[in-house]
Amino acid sequence: MHNSESAVYEQFDDRTQQHEASNLGMWIFLATEIMFFGGVFTGYTVYRNLFMTAFEAGSHLLNARIGALNTVVLIGSSLTMALAVHAAQLGKRKLLMIFIVSTMCLGGVFLYIKFVLEWLHEYHDGLAPGLHWTYAGPQSGHVALFFVFYFILTGIHATHMIVGEGIMAVLLYMAWRGRFSKERYNPIEMFGLYWHFVDIVWIFLFPLLYLLGAHF
Amino acid sequence: MAEHIAPRKLYIFVFLGLLVMTVLTWQIAYIDLGKWNTVVALIIAIFKASLVVTFFMHLRWSHSMIRLVLFAAIFWLAIMITLTVGDFFSRSNEQPWQASYTVSQPMVSSVKR
Amino acid sequence: MSSSEVAITPRVHYLNVDYGIKSWLLTTDHKRIAWMYLMSITFFFAIGGVAATLMRLNLVEPQGLLVEPETYNKLFSTHGIVMVFFFLVPSIPAVLGNFLIPMMLGARDVAFPRLNLLSWYVFMTGGSFVLYALIAGGVDTGWTFYTPLSSMYLNTHVMAAASGIFIAGFSSILTGLNFVVTIHKMRAPGLTWFRLPLFIWAMYASSIIFIIATPVIAISLALIVIERFFHVGIFDPALGGDPILFQHLFWFYSHPAVYVMILPSMGVMSELVTAFSRKKIFGYHFVAFSSVAIAAIGFLVWGHHMFVSGQSIYAGLVFSALSFAVAIPSAVKVFNWTATLYKGSISYEAPMLYALGFIGLFTIGGLTGLYLAATALDQHVHATYFVIAHFHYIMVGGAVMGYMGGIHFWWPKMTGRLYPDGWARVAAIIIFVGFNLTFFPQFILGYLGMPRRYAVYPPEFQTLNVISTAGASILGLGYIIPLIYLAWSARYGAPAGPNPWKATGLEWTTSSPPPTHNFEETPVVTEEPYGYDRIAEEIQVA
Amino acid sequence: MPHAFPLFPQQASTVAPAVDHLFWFLTAVSVFFSALIFLLIFYFAIKYRRRSQDEPPPKNQVINNIPLEVTWTVIPMILVAIMYFWGAEIFVRNAQPPPNATEVFVIGKQWMWHIEHTNGKREINALHIPEGVPVKLTMTSQDVIHDFFVPAFRVKNDVLPDRYTTEWFEATKVGKYHFFCNQYCGMGHSLMRGWVYVMTPEDYEKWLNSGVTGETMAEQGEKLYHQYGCITCHGTGKGPAFVGLYGKPVRLDNGQTVIANDAYIRESILFPSAQIVNGYPAIMPTFKGQVTEEQVLQLTAYIKSLGSKERNTGTP
Ligand code: HEA
Ligand code: HEA
Ligand code: CUA
Ligand SMILES: [Cu+2]
């Protein structure tokens, strides 16, 4: 058990070293995440340039308004997350819990919109390659390719969010048990980095998936 | 901890900035800029991402090592994309299939709806 | 060691602080985790080796001595997958790296000990998926998983194998992450970057590759699984995709991965060559930075596996030029090691035999890499036995030799006991001879045009294949001998004492085996590594 | 019983000697450096061996020598630069089939090679070609990736599904040579091989015209043109006429211009909606799944036979 006074693991000399180490570790982890998404982005870039018109046709089948709405929701959750870290830095336990809960809620809203208002619809409309594909317009195969990438990218992104919700539940419990303090809030800060990263991925996914070609 | 604590107001401003840019990028999609639509959208996305990284993720107050890590990841990602895409768009006519897409003005997109 | 000193084993050390299966499975001690990796990868090496033996036996007859082509395909796929992902990639980093990095840095443990344990579990989970795939009937994709063959045509256990590698990839990522943070943040007072042993530099460079490249193989295999499961066309041209995209993603990882396999061995080399010639390394900065240069440039050359794949010829030319560029830092290393021997005080214990073997065989393997990097020559030898010979020279002759040398060098530190050096030297020589007999004929076979992954082949290639198989049996014997005497010595060997080789380096300043937290008190470093000229004075005083 | 056992492959094409010269150059460099390093190691190892256990380690050790470092960086650099340009020159040459090359069509499928000559003559797992005439293979696959490799010619190239790749060579010696599938393609990979027969041009001519069905590829293509109803549009003005199409630029409805080569025609038949000719409606149905790769090649041959005279229809 580590209470807030002796919050340094035995392999470290002091708290600064420990904090710097976990911060660096987290950023390196995010670097691997960049490369992980990067693999799919590479494929996306190639196909998007090869099959320009098909990808635009596919993009037009998505609802840009919902996409924009979801962007706002996710940015909002990023704000509440930043404020949660802020509250943790100041050692305000109650505020911290409030902000964690609001982040979780906003994340939940995002996932609800994603699954229920988008994926489910796309599935019913026959826009789910491999499962239910009825699109019969020109270049159906390459439009399907767009949707494959759409589902993979949003799917991996949503998986990250679900994992994030789980971690937040744990953090909330820890906060409730008073495990954090002005001196010890490392986990909150590290998780914040993760959550903001997931937000950034979406910031790129939104234009790349929803806004291809002019929508006039 | 020797951590920088940013004022809460700053976070709110950043949030507002992100909001404005989201609306902007969404609305610009309804204006026909030809191939520039994608470019503009990406530029805005990069701006948004930098805001998040700099302020929400505290890069502004972080050790330079952290910046190096971020730079390295972006750098290698850029290499992966550039060299891969470079192959696809430099295939000669003798190895065609894709080649026919690139004879002239490959980037023009003018879908009629 | 001089017999006058009495080597003593400390009463309490990391191996006997507590007993029982739980004290191992739940340990966060980097040294014990290293042992768990050692056991696991030896197991995987045996699997890969058995597959290799069967393959070589089959190739004695042009029509196939033992098995049907279908089974042969499973054998080389198993061999490649297991040897690369479950033996060689984790070998030096996860065993010697885990054991030594904290000690060389004067730290109590790695930065994230629990993460370290987690990576072992992740590794074993991945391993069990692959074992499942093998037991359930095998997989015949080749280790390269080329699409659309793997994603649409084969009906073996591709998903299980791909998922296994996907999972094991995260173990690499976590290990690399742990090492980078440890090297950055856990160095003892006074241990500046240019006072680090070169092994640390090499591990640092390979960790970078782990971090940047591994996620890409993870995602590309995930995409194969998705394509297979949902029957959507990510890489299958029949459904609109492009198979060459997969090759790009695969080699973006797998080329840097070959440097992950060789860089740690190169790090070991720098330690061995200095210790057994009692000299400072020649050109420290050049050796250190060439590791980083190999890691960095190594990311730019992956297309050299695709010269004849239908990739654009312009891309081929660029990748060819970059591949030649990456050979230069390797050359620099070889020359610096050779120069280190100059005017040394050289002795020939087993680790040094492995080291000299490494330099020779790596040189040959690397130089034949140049043939492959030359576009027009690759157009002839691509995917022939010439390639097989090239990479076995580097991976078996180079990386595995380095691994064996490292294990022999640090074995006394890990167990506190000495192994019989005579046996070890004999084994090293058997391995060297068997190795050359196995793989040199394959260069000739390759230039003659014998394609790889051939279960049956035209009869005029038989003689060379028989020679190769004969060599392989000698080689296999050579690997079994160390297995026996090392196991024996762990129990019955003579106590080693803290520094049996009279080597420099922080790991030799603590007892053998070391205490759980490595050092009685945090060491302070005041000078460059490999201070063998200083030891000179000490020995003279004594 | 062990056969005669060669150590070096036969040279039977114009590029083979060029590739071999490069090979010997690299071998010379490799032998030189390997020998250099081996000899140095042996020499040092013997000269500086430790003579007694307590021999004091050397003092005043040389540990740096910048001129030396520069030397052994720069010399390899120069050598690899030579290797690079030498290899690249041959590689680029190999990528450019001479325009007068005889065309042969190769279709790979699990696990056999199907080969067709322009006059309609077909063969399986065998390729007959004339000596002293450049031959260009246009290759495609019906399933997975294969690779067409002729060791005696020192050339190979992958054969991809849904795509044409090419490879060319000019045989210089009459004889019988192996060709192999050199890209792992599943169970029968190692059985997917055959023989290249290089014949004198006269023998070749005789062989080519013996036992032919009587129809060239173009004639077969013309039949298909009627059979699949291409004529109902392309012969009536509903679709662009084929006369003079081959090799000419085509304007598409999105403003791009493409060259009507094999790949374009193949795509027009199998994925008609990918590229729409300017001024025509996108009514052409896909023939994917109806025509085989072989038939596509025949249709292409037919369209090619209609010449590349000035086009009178098609591009308004
Ligand atoms: C540890 C593993 C390892 C290492 C370190 C290397 C190192 C190199 N490899 Fe190798 N390679 C593999 C493992 C490795 N390779 C594997 C597994 C494959 C096959 C994969 C598959 O298809 O299954 C492969 C395949 C492969 C190919 C593709 C072949 C094909 O499929 O057609 C190529 C092509 O360029 C290549 C090139 C090189 C080069 C230029 C180096 C260089 O880094 C070598 C540099 C070293 C030296 C040059 C020697 C030392 C220098 C001197 C002694 C001084 C003199 C030097 C000069 C004159 C320059 N390799
Ligand atoms: C790290 C990598 C590594 C290592 C160590 C080896 C080791 C060996 N390899 Fe392999 N090899 C590869 C990586 C490696 N290989 C790869 C990546 C491929 C390409 C696969 C593909 O095409 O997809 C390949 C392919 C390959 C082929 C070509 C197959 C083909 O294309 O048709 C051949 C053929 O000779 C071969 C032979 C050998 C031999 C004889 C050894 C020997 O060195 C092995 C010696 C070891 C032993 C003989 C085991 C020792 C015994 C024990 C440990 C005791 C345990 C046993 C019991 C108790 C029962 N390997
Ligand atoms: Cu076809 Cu291998
Ligand atoms: Cu490589």
Short mmCIF file of N, CA, C and O in Angstrom, two decimals, chain C residues 78-162:
data_model
loop_
_atom_site.label_atom_id
_atom_site.label_comp_id
_atom_site.label_asym_id
_atom_site.label_seq_id
_atom_site.Cartn_x
_atom_site.Cartn_y
_atom_site.Cartn_z
N THR C 78 6.14 -22.39 -39.32
CA THR C 78 6.36 -22.51 -37.88
C THR C 78 7.77 -22.06 -37.51
O THR C 78 7.96 -21.26 -36.60
N HIS C 79 8.72 -22.58 -38.27
CA HIS C 79 10.12 -22.26 -37.99
C HIS C 79 10.34 -20.75 -38.02
O HIS C 79 10.89 -20.17 -37.08
N GLY C 80 9.90 -20.10 -39.10
CA GLY C 80 10.12 -18.66 -39.22
C GLY C 80 9.40 -17.88 -38.13
O GLY C 80 9.97 -17.01 -37.47
N ILE C 81 8.12 -18.18 -37.93
CA ILE C 81 7.34 -17.42 -36.96
C ILE C 81 7.93 -17.58 -35.57
O ILE C 81 8.17 -16.61 -34.85
N VAL C 82 8.17 -18.83 -35.18
CA VAL C 82 8.65 -19.08 -33.82
C VAL C 82 10.05 -18.50 -33.62
O VAL C 82 10.33 -17.82 -32.64
N MET C 83 10.93 -18.75 -34.57
CA MET C 83 12.31 -18.29 -34.40
C MET C 83 12.38 -16.77 -34.36
O MET C 83 13.13 -16.20 -33.58
N VAL C 84 11.63 -16.11 -35.20
CA VAL C 84 11.74 -14.65 -35.24
C VAL C 84 10.99 -14.03 -34.06
O VAL C 84 11.58 -13.32 -33.24
N PHE C 85 9.70 -14.29 -33.98
CA PHE C 85 8.90 -13.52 -33.03
C PHE C 85 9.02 -14.04 -31.60
O PHE C 85 8.81 -13.30 -30.65
N PHE C 86 9.32 -15.34 -31.46
CA PHE C 86 9.30 -15.89 -30.10
C PHE C 86 10.67 -16.33 -29.63
O PHE C 86 10.81 -16.76 -28.50
N PHE C 87 11.65 -16.28 -30.49
CA PHE C 87 12.99 -16.54 -29.98
C PHE C 87 13.91 -15.33 -30.17
O PHE C 87 14.33 -14.70 -29.21
N LEU C 88 14.19 -14.98 -31.42
CA LEU C 88 15.30 -14.05 -31.61
C LEU C 88 14.95 -12.61 -31.21
O LEU C 88 15.77 -11.91 -30.62
N VAL C 89 13.75 -12.16 -31.53
CA VAL C 89 13.42 -10.79 -31.15
C VAL C 89 13.48 -10.61 -29.64
O VAL C 89 14.10 -9.67 -29.16
N PRO C 90 12.88 -11.50 -28.85
CA PRO C 90 13.00 -11.29 -27.41
C PRO C 90 14.33 -11.75 -26.82
O PRO C 90 14.61 -11.42 -25.67
N SER C 91 15.15 -12.52 -27.57
CA SER C 91 16.28 -13.20 -26.91
C SER C 91 17.14 -12.27 -26.06
O SER C 91 17.06 -12.27 -24.83
N ILE C 92 17.99 -11.47 -26.72
CA ILE C 92 18.91 -10.67 -25.91
C ILE C 92 18.19 -9.57 -25.12
O ILE C 92 18.45 -9.40 -23.94
N PRO C 93 17.27 -8.84 -25.74
CA PRO C 93 16.61 -7.79 -24.94
C PRO C 93 15.93 -8.35 -23.70
O PRO C 93 16.17 -7.87 -22.59
N ALA C 94 15.10 -9.36 -23.87
CA ALA C 94 14.28 -9.76 -22.73
C ALA C 94 15.08 -10.56 -21.70
O ALA C 94 14.75 -10.54 -20.52
N VAL C 95 16.12 -11.26 -22.13
CA VAL C 95 16.90 -12.03 -21.15
C VAL C 95 18.05 -11.18 -20.62
O VAL C 95 18.06 -10.75 -19.47
N LEU C 96 19.03 -10.92 -21.50
CA LEU C 96 20.20 -10.20 -21.00
C LEU C 96 19.86 -8.74 -20.71
O LEU C 96 20.35 -8.16 -19.74
N GLY C 97 19.02 -8.14 -21.58
CA GLY C 97 18.65 -6.75 -21.34
C GLY C 97 17.97 -6.59 -19.99
O GLY C 97 18.32 -5.74 -19.18
N ASN C 98 16.99 -7.43 -19.74
CA ASN C 98 16.30 -7.35 -18.47
C ASN C 98 17.25 -7.56 -17.31
O ASN C 98 17.21 -6.84 -16.32
N PHE C 99 18.12 -8.52 -17.45
CA PHE C 99 19.00 -8.84 -16.34
C PHE C 99 20.01 -7.71 -16.11
O PHE C 99 20.29 -7.32 -14.98
N LEU C 100 20.52 -7.16 -17.21
CA LEU C 100 21.70 -6.32 -17.08
C LEU C 100 21.42 -4.83 -17.05
O LEU C 100 22.19 -4.08 -16.43
N ILE C 101 20.39 -4.38 -17.74
CA ILE C 101 20.25 -2.93 -17.86
C ILE C 101 20.23 -2.25 -16.50
O ILE C 101 21.02 -1.33 -16.25
N PRO C 102 19.37 -2.67 -15.57
CA PRO C 102 19.40 -1.98 -14.28
C PRO C 102 20.77 -2.07 -13.60
O PRO C 102 21.25 -1.10 -13.02
N MET C 103 21.41 -3.23 -13.74
CA MET C 103 22.70 -3.38 -13.07
C MET C 103 23.77 -2.51 -13.70
O MET C 103 24.59 -1.90 -13.02
N MET C 104 23.75 -2.45 -15.02
CA MET C 104 24.75 -1.61 -15.69
C MET C 104 24.52 -0.15 -15.39
O MET C 104 25.43 0.67 -15.50
N LEU C 105 23.28 0.20 -15.06
CA LEU C 105 22.98 1.59 -14.77
C LEU C 105 23.15 1.90 -13.29
O LEU C 105 23.01 3.04 -12.86
N GLY C 106 23.39 0.88 -12.49
CA GLY C 106 23.48 1.09 -11.06
C GLY C 106 22.12 1.36 -10.44
O GLY C 106 22.01 2.08 -9.45
N ALA C 107 21.07 0.77 -11.01
CA ALA C 107 19.72 1.01 -10.49
C ALA C 107 19.23 -0.22 -9.73
O ALA C 107 19.80 -1.30 -9.83
N ARG C 108 18.18 -0.01 -8.97
CA ARG C 108 17.64 -1.12 -8.19
C ARG C 108 16.76 -2.02 -9.05
O ARG C 108 16.61 -3.19 -8.79
N ASP C 109 16.12 -1.44 -10.04
CA ASP C 109 15.25 -2.23 -10.90
C ASP C 109 14.98 -1.40 -12.14
O ASP C 109 15.48 -0.28 -12.27
N VAL C 110 14.17 -1.93 -13.06
CA VAL C 110 13.75 -1.11 -14.19
C VAL C 110 12.75 -0.08 -13.70
O VAL C 110 12.30 -0.13 -12.56
N ALA C 111 12.37 0.85 -14.58
CA ALA C 111 11.49 1.92 -14.13
C ALA C 111 10.11 1.40 -13.76
O ALA C 111 9.49 1.88 -12.82
N PHE C 112 9.60 0.42 -14.50
CA PHE C 112 8.25 -0.08 -14.23
C PHE C 112 8.27 -1.59 -14.05
O PHE C 112 7.96 -2.35 -14.97
N PRO C 113 8.61 -2.04 -12.85
CA PRO C 113 8.77 -3.49 -12.65
C PRO C 113 7.49 -4.28 -12.90
O PRO C 113 7.55 -5.39 -13.44
N ARG C 114 6.37 -3.73 -12.52
CA ARG C 114 5.16 -4.52 -12.71
C ARG C 114 4.80 -4.64 -14.19
O ARG C 114 4.33 -5.66 -14.66
N LEU C 115 5.06 -3.55 -14.92
CA LEU C 115 4.87 -3.59 -16.37
C LEU C 115 5.78 -4.66 -16.98
O LEU C 115 5.41 -5.35 -17.93
N ASN C 116 6.96 -4.78 -16.41
CA ASN C 116 7.93 -5.75 -16.88
C ASN C 116 7.38 -7.16 -16.73
O ASN C 116 7.44 -7.98 -17.65
N LEU C 117 6.79 -7.42 -15.58
CA LEU C 117 6.19 -8.73 -15.37
C LEU C 117 5.03 -8.93 -16.34
O LEU C 117 4.88 -9.98 -16.95
N LEU C 118 4.24 -7.87 -16.48
CA LEU C 118 3.10 -7.95 -17.39
C LEU C 118 3.57 -8.32 -18.79
O LEU C 118 2.95 -9.14 -19.47
N SER C 119 4.70 -7.76 -19.22
CA SER C 119 5.11 -8.07 -20.60
C SER C 119 5.44 -9.55 -20.75
O SER C 119 5.22 -10.11 -21.81
N TRP C 120 5.94 -10.16 -19.69
CA TRP C 120 6.18 -11.60 -19.80
C TRP C 120 4.86 -12.34 -19.99
O TRP C 120 4.74 -13.23 -20.83
N TYR C 121 3.87 -11.96 -19.21
CA TYR C 121 2.57 -12.64 -19.36
C TYR C 121 1.98 -12.40 -20.73
O TYR C 121 1.41 -13.30 -21.36
N VAL C 122 2.11 -11.18 -21.21
CA VAL C 122 1.61 -10.89 -22.56
C VAL C 122 2.33 -11.77 -23.57
O VAL C 122 1.72 -12.37 -24.46
N PHE C 123 3.64 -11.87 -23.39
CA PHE C 123 4.43 -12.70 -24.30
C PHE C 123 3.94 -14.14 -24.29
O PHE C 123 3.75 -14.76 -25.33
N MET C 124 3.72 -14.65 -23.09
CA MET C 124 3.30 -16.05 -23.00
C MET C 124 1.90 -16.23 -23.56
O MET C 124 1.59 -17.27 -24.14
N THR C 125 1.04 -15.24 -23.39
CA THR C 125 -0.29 -15.34 -23.98
C THR C 125 -0.17 -15.45 -25.49
O THR C 125 -0.79 -16.32 -26.12
N GLY C 126 0.62 -14.55 -26.07
CA GLY C 126 0.84 -14.63 -27.51
C GLY C 126 1.40 -15.98 -27.90
O GLY C 126 0.94 -16.62 -28.86
N GLY C 127 2.37 -16.44 -27.12
CA GLY C 127 2.98 -17.73 -27.40
C GLY C 127 1.96 -18.86 -27.36
O GLY C 127 1.98 -19.76 -28.21
N SER C 128 1.02 -18.79 -26.42
CA SER C 128 0.05 -19.89 -26.35
C SER C 128 -0.86 -19.88 -27.58
O SER C 128 -1.25 -20.93 -28.06
N PHE C 129 -1.18 -18.69 -28.09
CA PHE C 129 -1.98 -18.65 -29.32
C PHE C 129 -1.25 -19.38 -30.44
O PHE C 129 -1.84 -20.15 -31.18
N VAL C 130 0.04 -19.10 -30.55
CA VAL C 130 0.79 -19.73 -31.64
C VAL C 130 0.89 -21.22 -31.39
O VAL C 130 0.74 -22.03 -32.31
N LEU C 131 1.13 -21.60 -30.13
CA LEU C 131 1.19 -23.04 -29.85
C LEU C 131 -0.14 -23.70 -30.18
O LEU C 131 -0.18 -24.78 -30.76
N TYR C 132 -1.21 -23.00 -29.84
CA TYR C 132 -2.52 -23.55 -30.18
C TYR C 132 -2.60 -23.77 -31.69
O TYR C 132 -3.02 -24.83 -32.17
N ALA C 133 -2.19 -22.75 -32.46
CA ALA C 133 -2.25 -22.87 -33.91
C ALA C 133 -1.45 -24.07 -34.39
O ALA C 133 -1.87 -24.78 -35.30
N LEU C 134 -0.31 -24.32 -33.74
CA LEU C 134 0.51 -25.44 -34.16
C LEU C 134 -0.15 -26.76 -33.84
O LEU C 134 -0.22 -27.68 -34.66
N ILE C 135 -0.67 -26.85 -32.62
CA ILE C 135 -1.25 -28.12 -32.19
C ILE C 135 -2.53 -28.41 -32.96
O ILE C 135 -2.80 -29.53 -33.37
N ALA C 136 -3.30 -27.35 -33.21
CA ALA C 136 -4.58 -27.55 -33.87
C ALA C 136 -4.43 -27.92 -35.34
O ALA C 136 -5.42 -28.20 -36.00
N GLY C 137 -3.22 -27.87 -35.86
CA GLY C 137 -3.09 -28.29 -37.25
C GLY C 137 -2.08 -27.48 -38.04
O GLY C 137 -1.82 -27.77 -39.19
N GLY C 138 -1.56 -26.44 -37.42
CA GLY C 138 -0.48 -25.71 -38.07
C GLY C 138 -0.95 -24.55 -38.90
O GLY C 138 -2.15 -24.34 -39.10
N VAL C 139 0.03 -23.81 -39.37
CA VAL C 139 -0.26 -22.65 -40.16
C VAL C 139 0.75 -22.63 -41.29
O VAL C 139 1.89 -23.04 -41.11
N ASP C 140 0.33 -22.25 -42.49
CA ASP C 140 1.26 -22.35 -43.62
C ASP C 140 1.30 -21.06 -44.42
O ASP C 140 1.26 -21.06 -45.64
N THR C 141 1.44 -19.95 -43.73
CA THR C 141 1.49 -18.67 -44.41
C THR C 141 2.91 -18.24 -44.74
O THR C 141 3.11 -17.28 -45.46
N GLY C 142 3.91 -18.92 -44.21
CA GLY C 142 5.25 -18.34 -44.19
C GLY C 142 5.26 -17.27 -43.10
O GLY C 142 4.19 -16.84 -42.65
N TRP C 143 6.45 -16.86 -42.67
CA TRP C 143 6.43 -15.88 -41.57
C TRP C 143 6.01 -14.51 -42.09
O TRP C 143 5.77 -13.60 -41.32
N THR C 144 5.91 -14.36 -43.43
CA THR C 144 5.62 -13.06 -44.00
C THR C 144 4.14 -12.79 -44.22
O THR C 144 3.78 -11.67 -44.53
N PHE C 145 3.29 -13.77 -44.11
CA PHE C 145 1.84 -13.57 -44.15
C PHE C 145 1.35 -12.82 -45.39
O PHE C 145 0.43 -12.02 -45.31
N TYR C 146 1.99 -13.06 -46.54
CA TYR C 146 1.59 -12.27 -47.71
C TYR C 146 0.12 -12.47 -48.07
O TYR C 146 -0.39 -13.59 -48.07
N THR C 147 -0.53 -11.37 -48.39
CA THR C 147 -1.91 -11.40 -48.84
C THR C 147 -1.92 -11.48 -50.36
O THR C 147 -0.94 -11.08 -50.99
N PRO C 148 -2.98 -11.89 -51.00
CA PRO C 148 -4.24 -12.41 -50.43
C PRO C 148 -4.16 -13.87 -50.01
O PRO C 148 -5.16 -14.41 -49.57
N LEU C 149 -2.96 -14.49 -50.15
CA LEU C 149 -2.87 -15.90 -49.78
C LEU C 149 -3.30 -16.12 -48.33
O LEU C 149 -4.15 -16.97 -48.04
N SER C 150 -2.74 -15.31 -47.43
CA SER C 150 -3.01 -15.56 -46.02
C SER C 150 -4.42 -15.14 -45.65
O SER C 150 -5.05 -15.75 -44.80
N SER C 151 -4.93 -14.10 -46.31
CA SER C 151 -6.21 -13.58 -45.83
C SER C 151 -7.39 -14.25 -46.51
O SER C 151 -8.48 -14.28 -45.94
N MET C 152 -7.21 -14.79 -47.70
CA MET C 152 -8.38 -15.29 -48.41
C MET C 152 -8.28 -16.75 -48.85
O MET C 152 -9.28 -17.37 -49.15
N TYR C 153 -7.08 -17.29 -48.94
CA TYR C 153 -6.96 -18.59 -49.60
C TYR C 153 -6.65 -19.76 -48.68
O TYR C 153 -7.07 -20.87 -48.93
N LEU C 154 -5.88 -19.51 -47.64
CA LEU C 154 -5.48 -20.64 -46.81
C LEU C 154 -6.56 -20.92 -45.79
O LEU C 154 -7.19 -20.00 -45.26
N ASN C 155 -6.77 -22.22 -45.51
CA ASN C 155 -7.74 -22.46 -44.44
C ASN C 155 -7.10 -23.17 -43.27
O ASN C 155 -7.65 -24.07 -42.69
N THR C 156 -5.88 -22.74 -42.95
CA THR C 156 -5.25 -23.23 -41.73
C THR C 156 -5.47 -22.19 -40.63
O THR C 156 -6.27 -21.28 -40.79
N HIS C 157 -4.72 -22.32 -39.54
CA HIS C 157 -5.02 -21.48 -38.37
C HIS C 157 -4.33 -20.13 -38.42
O HIS C 157 -3.58 -19.77 -37.52
N VAL C 158 -4.63 -19.41 -39.49
CA VAL C 158 -3.99 -18.12 -39.68
C VAL C 158 -4.37 -17.13 -38.58
O VAL C 158 -3.54 -16.40 -38.06
N MET C 159 -5.64 -17.14 -38.21
CA MET C 159 -6.09 -16.15 -37.22
C MET C 159 -5.41 -16.35 -35.88
O MET C 159 -4.99 -15.38 -35.27
N ALA C 160 -5.32 -17.59 -35.45
CA ALA C 160 -4.69 -17.83 -34.15
C ALA C 160 -3.23 -17.38 -34.20
O ALA C 160 -2.75 -16.70 -33.29
N ALA C 161 -2.54 -17.75 -35.28
CA ALA C 161 -1.12 -17.38 -35.36
C ALA C 161 -0.97 -15.86 -35.43
O ALA C 161 -0.15 -15.28 -34.71
N ALA C 162 -1.78 -15.21 -36.26
CA ALA C 162 -1.67 -13.76 -36.38
C ALA C 162 -2.00 -13.09 -35.06
O ALA C 162 -1.32 -12.16 -34.63
#
